[in-house]
Amino acid sequence: MKIFTRATMALLAVAVSATLALAHGYKLGNLEIKHPWAKATVPGQPVAGGFLSVVNSGSEPDRLIKVTSDVSGMIQLHNMKVEDGVMKMNEVPGGIEVAPGATVELKPGGLHVMFMGIKAPFKEGETVKAVLTFEKAGEVAVEFKIDAAKGTDAHKHHQTQ
């Protein structure tokens, strides 16, 4: 009986840990911010990319207009796209709109948070505190989990949540 109880408890602990790991999200009014994460950097690398999803369950649009953190000198909202065969990255003027009923994904190769002039390398397993500011909903404090710099397979779960 003790073996069954210990095995059951161990299984329960693993299930709870997995649920908590997947539940890395934040709520702000009608907005849900899912799994903020950033790529690890190497020493001397001046920039880092940050990613997340925003779900708007409301009936009005909102807009992510600013991200602030003390880990870098400047933070911009960027879009990366290919124009005439050349990859270009530009700041998104006016922020990123989140339409009612829509989900906007900030992910590698597209919309993203650009931490510029980072003060220390982003190390895998650590977190970076930041504040997201939305035009209507206001501010929400979040933590970007730092994931491996390489290996897109490690990030597949971020896109499905």
PDB file of N, CA, C and O in Angstrom, residues 102-160:
ATOM      1  N   ALA A 102      -9.409  38.187 -31.079  1.00  0.00           N
ATOM      2  CA  ALA A 102      -8.210  37.739 -31.798  1.00  0.00           C
ATOM      3  C   ALA A 102      -7.087  37.359 -30.840  1.00  0.00           C
ATOM      4  O   ALA A 102      -7.064  37.752 -29.686  1.00  0.00           O
ATOM      5  N   THR A 103      -6.154  36.592 -31.391  1.00  0.00           N
ATOM      6  CA  THR A 103      -4.910  36.261 -30.714  1.00  0.00           C
ATOM      7  C   THR A 103      -3.774  36.780 -31.566  1.00  0.00           C
ATOM      8  O   THR A 103      -3.731  36.516 -32.766  1.00  0.00           O
ATOM      9  N   VAL A 104      -2.876  37.545 -30.963  1.00  0.00           N
ATOM     10  CA  VAL A 104      -1.696  38.040 -31.666  1.00  0.00           C
ATOM     11  C   VAL A 104      -0.488  37.343 -31.073  1.00  0.00           C
ATOM     12  O   VAL A 104      -0.297  37.354 -29.855  1.00  0.00           O
ATOM     13  N   GLU A 105       0.305  36.719 -31.949  1.00  0.00           N
ATOM     14  CA  GLU A 105       1.503  36.006 -31.501  1.00  0.00           C
ATOM     15  C   GLU A 105       2.746  36.812 -31.833  1.00  0.00           C
ATOM     16  O   GLU A 105       2.956  37.181 -32.978  1.00  0.00           O
ATOM     17  N   LEU A 106       3.525  37.084 -30.818  1.00  0.00           N
ATOM     18  CA  LEU A 106       4.853  37.656 -31.006  1.00  0.00           C
ATOM     19  C   LEU A 106       5.797  36.468 -30.969  1.00  0.00           C
ATOM     20  O   LEU A 106       5.892  35.790 -29.942  1.00  0.00           O
ATOM     21  N   LYS A 107       6.435  36.167 -32.106  1.00  0.00           N
ATOM     22  CA  LYS A 107       7.231  34.956 -32.227  1.00  0.00           C
ATOM     23  C   LYS A 107       8.430  35.203 -33.136  1.00  0.00           C
ATOM     24  O   LYS A 107       8.450  36.179 -33.891  1.00  0.00           O
ATOM     25  N   PRO A 108       9.425  34.328 -33.051  1.00  0.00           N
ATOM     26  CA  PRO A 108      10.603  34.495 -33.911  1.00  0.00           C
ATOM     27  C   PRO A 108      10.207  34.586 -35.388  1.00  0.00           C
ATOM     28  O   PRO A 108       9.327  33.865 -35.851  1.00  0.00           O
ATOM     29  N   GLY A 109      10.830  35.538 -36.088  1.00  0.00           N
ATOM     30  CA  GLY A 109      10.555  35.719 -37.507  1.00  0.00           C
ATOM     31  C   GLY A 109       9.377  36.619 -37.808  1.00  0.00           C
ATOM     32  O   GLY A 109       9.022  36.816 -38.966  1.00  0.00           O
ATOM     33  N   GLY A 110       8.750  37.188 -36.787  1.00  0.00           N
ATOM     34  CA  GLY A 110       7.593  38.065 -36.981  1.00  0.00           C
ATOM     35  C   GLY A 110       7.593  39.179 -35.960  1.00  0.00           C
ATOM     36  O   GLY A 110       8.639  39.753 -35.637  1.00  0.00           O
ATOM     37  N   LEU A 111       6.421  39.481 -35.437  1.00  0.00           N
ATOM     38  CA  LEU A 111       6.319  40.478 -34.377  1.00  0.00           C
ATOM     39  C   LEU A 111       7.077  39.983 -33.154  1.00  0.00           C
ATOM     40  O   LEU A 111       7.038  38.793 -32.837  1.00  0.00           O
ATOM     41  N   HIS A 112       7.758  40.899 -32.461  1.00  0.00           N
ATOM     42  CA  HIS A 112       8.500  40.522 -31.261  1.00  0.00           C
ATOM     43  C   HIS A 112       8.862  41.758 -30.443  1.00  0.00           C
ATOM     44  O   HIS A 112       8.758  42.879 -30.911  1.00  0.00           O
ATOM     45  N   VAL A 113       9.282  41.506 -29.212  1.00  0.00           N
ATOM     46  CA  VAL A 113       9.822  42.542 -28.335  1.00  0.00           C
ATOM     47  C   VAL A 113      11.330  42.546 -28.553  1.00  0.00           C
ATOM     48  O   VAL A 113      11.961  41.493 -28.544  1.00  0.00           O
ATOM     49  N   MET A 114      11.919  43.718 -28.780  1.00  0.00           N
ATOM     50  CA  MET A 114      13.372  43.814 -28.971  1.00  0.00           C
ATOM     51  C   MET A 114      13.976  44.542 -27.777  1.00  0.00           C
ATOM     52  O   MET A 114      13.770  45.744 -27.588  1.00  0.00           O
ATOM     53  N   PHE A 115      14.679  43.769 -26.930  1.00  0.00           N
ATOM     54  CA  PHE A 115      15.427  44.338 -25.812  1.00  0.00           C
ATOM     55  C   PHE A 115      16.752  44.827 -26.392  1.00  0.00           C
ATOM     56  O   PHE A 115      17.544  44.027 -26.887  1.00  0.00           O
ATOM     57  N   MET A 116      17.013  46.127 -26.332  1.00  0.00           N
ATOM     58  CA  MET A 116      18.206  46.711 -26.944  1.00  0.00           C
ATOM     59  C   MET A 116      19.117  47.280 -25.862  1.00  0.00           C
ATOM     60  O   MET A 116      18.652  47.915 -24.923  1.00  0.00           O
ATOM     61  N   GLY A 117      20.418  47.047 -26.026  1.00  0.00           N
ATOM     62  CA  GLY A 117      21.372  47.511 -25.031  1.00  0.00           C
ATOM     63  C   GLY A 117      21.228  46.751 -23.726  1.00  0.00           C
ATOM     64  O   GLY A 117      21.237  47.368 -22.645  1.00  0.00           O
ATOM     65  N   ILE A 118      21.097  45.415 -23.819  1.00  0.00           N
ATOM     66  CA  ILE A 118      20.907  44.641 -22.592  1.00  0.00           C
ATOM     67  C   ILE A 118      22.137  44.774 -21.690  1.00  0.00           C
ATOM     68  O   ILE A 118      23.268  44.839 -22.161  1.00  0.00           O
ATOM     69  N   LYS A 119      21.879  44.849 -20.393  1.00  0.00           N
ATOM     70  CA  LYS A 119      22.933  45.121 -19.415  1.00  0.00           C
ATOM     71  C   LYS A 119      23.721  43.879 -19.023  1.00  0.00           C
ATOM     72  O   LYS A 119      24.837  43.999 -18.526  1.00  0.00           O
ATOM     73  N   ALA A 120      23.138  42.696 -19.216  1.00  0.00           N
ATOM     74  CA  ALA A 120      23.803  41.428 -18.889  1.00  0.00           C
ATOM     75  C   ALA A 120      23.198  40.359 -19.787  1.00  0.00           C
ATOM     76  O   ALA A 120      22.052  40.500 -20.238  1.00  0.00           O
ATOM     77  N   PRO A 121      23.946  39.310 -20.060  1.00  0.00           N
ATOM     78  CA  PRO A 121      23.397  38.238 -20.905  1.00  0.00           C
ATOM     79  C   PRO A 121      22.121  37.648 -20.303  1.00  0.00           C
ATOM     80  O   PRO A 121      21.978  37.568 -19.087  1.00  0.00           O
ATOM     81  N   PHE A 122      21.203  37.251 -21.174  1.00  0.00           N
ATOM     82  CA  PHE A 122      20.007  36.525 -20.766  1.00  0.00           C
ATOM     83  C   PHE A 122      20.428  35.060 -20.670  1.00  0.00           C
ATOM     84  O   PHE A 122      20.853  34.474 -21.657  1.00  0.00           O
ATOM     85  N   LYS A 123      20.313  34.470 -19.483  1.00  0.00           N
ATOM     86  CA  LYS A 123      20.778  33.106 -19.251  1.00  0.00           C
ATOM     87  C   LYS A 123      19.605  32.133 -19.178  1.00  0.00           C
ATOM     88  O   LYS A 123      18.625  32.400 -18.477  1.00  0.00           O
ATOM     89  N   GLU A 124      19.744  31.037 -19.919  1.00  0.00           N
ATOM     90  CA  GLU A 124      18.716  30.008 -19.940  1.00  0.00           C
ATOM     91  C   GLU A 124      18.347  29.598 -18.519  1.00  0.00           C
ATOM     92  O   GLU A 124      19.211  29.406 -17.673  1.00  0.00           O
ATOM     93  N   GLY A 125      17.032  29.510 -18.273  1.00  0.00           N
ATOM     94  CA  GLY A 125      16.534  29.115 -16.965  1.00  0.00           C
ATOM     95  C   GLY A 125      16.205  30.284 -16.050  1.00  0.00           C
ATOM     96  O   GLY A 125      15.511  30.113 -15.054  1.00  0.00           O
ATOM     97  N   GLU A 126      16.703  31.469 -16.375  1.00  0.00           N
ATOM     98  CA  GLU A 126      16.409  32.657 -15.566  1.00  0.00           C
ATOM     99  C   GLU A 126      15.158  33.350 -16.104  1.00  0.00           C
ATOM    100  O   GLU A 126      14.556  32.905 -17.078  1.00  0.00           O
ATOM    101  N   THR A 127      14.773  34.446 -15.470  1.00  0.00           N
ATOM    102  CA  THR A 127      13.634  35.234 -15.928  1.00  0.00           C
ATOM    103  C   THR A 127      14.032  36.702 -16.022  1.00  0.00           C
ATOM    104  O   THR A 127      14.980  37.144 -15.370  1.00  0.00           O
ATOM    105  N   VAL A 128      13.287  37.434 -16.827  1.00  0.00           N
ATOM    106  CA  VAL A 128      13.462  38.873 -16.984  1.00  0.00           C
ATOM    107  C   VAL A 128      12.121  39.520 -16.667  1.00  0.00           C
ATOM    108  O   VAL A 128      11.103  39.190 -17.277  1.00  0.00           O
ATOM    109  N   LYS A 129      12.119  40.423 -15.702  1.00  0.00           N
ATOM    110  CA  LYS A 129      10.893  41.132 -15.338  1.00  0.00           C
ATOM    111  C   LYS A 129      10.678  42.306 -16.284  1.00  0.00           C
ATOM    112  O   LYS A 129      11.621  43.007 -16.638  1.00  0.00           O
ATOM    113  N   ALA A 130       9.418  42.503 -16.661  1.00  0.00           N
ATOM    114  CA  ALA A 130       9.063  43.607 -17.548  1.00  0.00           C
ATOM    115  C   ALA A 130       7.630  44.028 -17.260  1.00  0.00           C
ATOM    116  O   ALA A 130       6.877  43.308 -16.595  1.00  0.00           O
ATOM    117  N   VAL A 131       7.269  45.187 -17.781  1.00  0.00           N
ATOM    118  CA  VAL A 131       5.900  45.677 -17.682  1.00  0.00           C
ATOM    119  C   VAL A 131       5.391  45.926 -19.092  1.00  0.00           C
ATOM    120  O   VAL A 131       6.032  46.642 -19.879  1.00  0.00           O
ATOM    121  N   LEU A 132       4.252  45.302 -19.423  1.00  0.00           N
ATOM    122  CA  LEU A 132       3.592  45.535 -20.707  1.00  0.00           C
ATOM    123  C   LEU A 132       2.551  46.620 -20.501  1.00  0.00           C
ATOM    124  O   LEU A 132       1.784  46.566 -19.533  1.00  0.00           O
ATOM    125  N   THR A 133       2.511  47.596 -21.401  1.00  0.00           N
ATOM    126  CA  THR A 133       1.524  48.666 -21.319  1.00  0.00           C
ATOM    127  C   THR A 133       0.600  48.584 -22.529  1.00  0.00           C
ATOM    128  O   THR A 133       1.069  48.626 -23.674  1.00  0.00           O
ATOM    129  N   PHE A 134      -0.693  48.474 -22.240  1.00  0.00           N
ATOM    130  CA  PHE A 134      -1.711  48.443 -23.285  1.00  0.00           C
ATOM    131  C   PHE A 134      -2.457  49.769 -23.280  1.00  0.00           C
ATOM    132  O   PHE A 134      -2.650  50.386 -22.227  1.00  0.00           O
ATOM    133  N   GLU A 135      -2.869  50.195 -24.444  1.00  0.00           N
ATOM    134  CA  GLU A 135      -3.531  51.489 -24.605  1.00  0.00           C
ATOM    135  C   GLU A 135      -4.766  51.618 -23.723  1.00  0.00           C
ATOM    136  O   GLU A 135      -4.966  52.655 -23.082  1.00  0.00           O
ATOM    137  N   LYS A 136      -5.618  50.597 -23.657  1.00  0.00           N
ATOM    138  CA  LYS A 136      -6.861  50.675 -22.888  1.00  0.00           C
ATOM    139  C   LYS A 136      -6.798  49.914 -21.567  1.00  0.00           C
ATOM    140  O   LYS A 136      -7.264  50.398 -20.552  1.00  0.00           O
ATOM    141  N   ALA A 137      -6.250  48.717 -21.585  1.00  0.00           N
ATOM    142  CA  ALA A 137      -6.260  47.865 -20.387  1.00  0.00           C
ATOM    143  C   ALA A 137      -5.268  48.319 -19.327  1.00  0.00           C
ATOM    144  O   ALA A 137      -5.422  47.987 -18.158  1.00  0.00           O
ATOM    145  N   GLY A 138      -4.234  49.062 -19.728  1.00  0.00           N
ATOM    146  CA  GLY A 138      -3.257  49.540 -18.754  1.00  0.00           C
ATOM    147  C   GLY A 138      -2.006  48.680 -18.706  1.00  0.00           C
ATOM    148  O   GLY A 138      -1.581  48.137 -19.716  1.00  0.00           O
ATOM    149  N   GLU A 139      -1.437  48.551 -17.504  1.00  0.00           N
ATOM    150  CA  GLU A 139      -0.154  47.877 -17.333  1.00  0.00           C
ATOM    151  C   GLU A 139      -0.297  46.541 -16.626  1.00  0.00           C
ATOM    152  O   GLU A 139      -1.160  46.377 -15.771  1.00  0.00           O
ATOM    153  N   VAL A 140       0.607  45.619 -16.991  1.00  0.00           N
ATOM    154  CA  VAL A 140       0.684  44.338 -16.310  1.00  0.00           C
ATOM    155  C   VAL A 140       2.152  43.941 -16.204  1.00  0.00           C
ATOM    156  O   VAL A 140       2.898  44.029 -17.178  1.00  0.00           O
ATOM    157  N   ALA A 141       2.565  43.547 -14.992  1.00  0.00           N
ATOM    158  CA  ALA A 141       3.928  43.064 -14.780  1.00  0.00           C
ATOM    159  C   ALA A 141       3.987  41.598 -15.201  1.00  0.00           C
ATOM    160  O   ALA A 141       3.097  40.813 -14.856  1.00  0.00           O
ATOM    161  N   VAL A 142       5.026  41.254 -15.958  1.00  0.00           N
ATOM    162  CA  VAL A 142       5.213  39.879 -16.435  1.00  0.00           C
ATOM    163  C   VAL A 142       6.668  39.466 -16.228  1.00  0.00           C
ATOM    164  O   VAL A 142       7.527  40.302 -15.967  1.00  0.00           O
ATOM    165  N   GLU A 143       6.905  38.185 -16.367  1.00  0.00           N
ATOM    166  CA  GLU A 143       8.270  37.661 -16.367  1.00  0.00           C
ATOM    167  C   GLU A 143       8.474  36.877 -17.648  1.00  0.00           C
ATOM    168  O   GLU A 143       7.688  35.978 -17.964  1.00  0.00           O
ATOM    169  N   PHE A 144       9.509  37.248 -18.398  1.00  0.00           N
ATOM    170  CA  PHE A 144       9.901  36.509 -19.587  1.00  0.00           C
ATOM    171  C   PHE A 144      10.821  35.386 -19.129  1.00  0.00           C
ATOM    172  O   PHE A 144      11.867  35.648 -18.535  1.00  0.00           O
ATOM    173  N   LYS A 145      10.454  34.130 -19.387  1.00  0.00           N
ATOM    174  CA  LYS A 145      11.323  32.998 -19.078  1.00  0.00           C
ATOM    175  C   LYS A 145      12.377  32.908 -20.168  1.00  0.00           C
ATOM    176  O   LYS A 145      12.062  33.034 -21.353  1.00  0.00           O
ATOM    177  N   ILE A 146      13.619  32.690 -19.774  1.00  0.00           N
ATOM    178  CA  ILE A 146      14.704  32.619 -20.747  1.00  0.00           C
ATOM    179  C   ILE A 146      14.887  31.163 -21.180  1.00  0.00           C
ATOM    180  O   ILE A 146      15.147  30.290 -20.361  1.00  0.00           O
ATOM    181  N   ASP A 147      14.716  30.944 -22.487  1.00  0.00           N
ATOM    182  CA  ASP A 147      14.874  29.621 -23.086  1.00  0.00           C
ATOM    183  C   ASP A 147      16.166  29.567 -23.891  1.00  0.00           C
ATOM    184  O   ASP A 147      16.778  30.604 -24.159  1.00  0.00           O
ATOM    185  N   ALA A 148      16.535  28.378 -24.329  1.00  0.00           N
ATOM    186  CA  ALA A 148      17.749  28.177 -25.127  1.00  0.00           C
ATOM    187  C   ALA A 148      17.727  29.068 -26.363  1.00  0.00           C
ATOM    188  O   ALA A 148      16.674  29.307 -26.946  1.00  0.00           O
ATOM    189  N   ALA A 149      18.897  29.551 -26.753  1.00  0.00           N
ATOM    190  CA  ALA A 149      19.006  30.420 -27.925  1.00  0.00           C
ATOM    191  C   ALA A 149      18.726  29.674 -29.218  1.00  0.00           C
ATOM    192  O   ALA A 149      18.211  30.235 -30.166  1.00  0.00           O
ATOM    193  N   LYS A 150      19.077  28.397 -29.268  1.00  0.00           N
ATOM    194  CA  LYS A 150      18.884  27.599 -30.479  1.00  0.00           C
ATOM    195  C   LYS A 150      17.842  26.534 -30.222  1.00  0.00           C
ATOM    196  O   LYS A 150      17.488  26.245 -29.106  1.00  0.00           O
ATOM    197  N   GLY A 151      17.372  25.936 -31.312  1.00  0.00           N
ATOM    198  CA  GLY A 151      16.460  24.801 -31.176  1.00  0.00           C
ATOM    199  C   GLY A 151      15.011  25.205 -31.200  1.00  0.00           C
ATOM    200  O   GLY A 151      14.387  25.321 -30.172  1.00  0.00           O
ATOM    201  N   THR A 152      14.460  25.400 -32.388  1.00  0.00           N
ATOM    202  CA  THR A 152      13.065  25.813 -32.495  1.00  0.00           C
ATOM    203  C   THR A 152      12.122  24.761 -31.935  1.00  0.00           C
ATOM    204  O   THR A 152      11.019  25.076 -31.554  1.00  0.00           O
ATOM    205  N   ASP A 153      12.541  23.477 -31.866  1.00  0.00           N
ATOM    206  CA  ASP A 153      11.679  22.449 -31.303  1.00  0.00           C
ATOM    207  C   ASP A 153      11.335  22.756 -29.852  1.00  0.00           C
ATOM    208  O   ASP A 153      10.253  22.445 -29.389  1.00  0.00           O
ATOM    209  N   ALA A 154      12.247  23.374 -29.125  1.00  0.00           N
ATOM    210  CA  ALA A 154      12.009  23.704 -27.729  1.00  0.00           C
ATOM    211  C   ALA A 154      10.916  24.753 -27.580  1.00  0.00           C
ATOM    212  O   ALA A 154      10.339  24.902 -26.518  1.00  0.00           O
ATOM    213  N   HIS A 155      10.616  25.473 -28.660  1.00  0.00           N
ATOM    214  CA  HIS A 155       9.645  26.555 -28.573  1.00  0.00           C
ATOM    215  C   HIS A 155       8.293  26.200 -29.174  1.00  0.00           C
ATOM    216  O   HIS A 155       7.409  27.029 -29.199  1.00  0.00           O
ATOM    217  N   LYS A 156       8.111  24.991 -29.656  1.00  0.00           N
ATOM    218  CA  LYS A 156       6.837  24.623 -30.274  1.00  0.00           C
ATOM    219  C   LYS A 156       5.671  24.770 -29.300  1.00  0.00           C
ATOM    220  O   LYS A 156       4.601  25.196 -29.680  1.00  0.00           O
ATOM    221  N   HIS A 157       5.882  24.440 -28.019  1.00  0.00           N
ATOM    222  CA  HIS A 157       4.797  24.531 -27.051  1.00  0.00           C
ATOM    223  C   HIS A 157       4.358  25.971 -26.834  1.00  0.00           C
ATOM    224  O   HIS A 157       3.228  26.232 -26.487  1.00  0.00           O
ATOM    225  N   HIS A 158       5.225  26.925 -27.069  1.00  0.00           N
ATOM    226  CA  HIS A 158       4.859  28.339 -26.883  1.00  0.00           C
ATOM    227  C   HIS A 158       3.812  28.752 -27.916  1.00  0.00           C
ATOM    228  O   HIS A 158       2.981  29.590 -27.658  1.00  0.00           O
ATOM    229  N   GLN A 159       3.896  28.170 -29.090  1.00  0.00           N
ATOM    230  CA  GLN A 159       2.995  28.567 -30.170  1.00  0.00           C
ATOM    231  C   GLN A 159       1.636  27.903 -30.064  1.00  0.00           C
ATOM    232  O   GLN A 159       0.706  28.331 -30.711  1.00  0.00           O
ATOM    233  N   THR A 160       1.508  26.858 -29.258  1.00  0.00           N
ATOM    234  CA  THR A 160       0.245  26.150 -29.168  1.00  0.00           C
ATOM    235  C   THR A 160      -0.571  26.549 -27.948  1.00  0.00           C
ATOM    236  O   THR A 160      -1.672  26.078 -27.773  1.00  0.00           O
TER     237      THR A 160
END
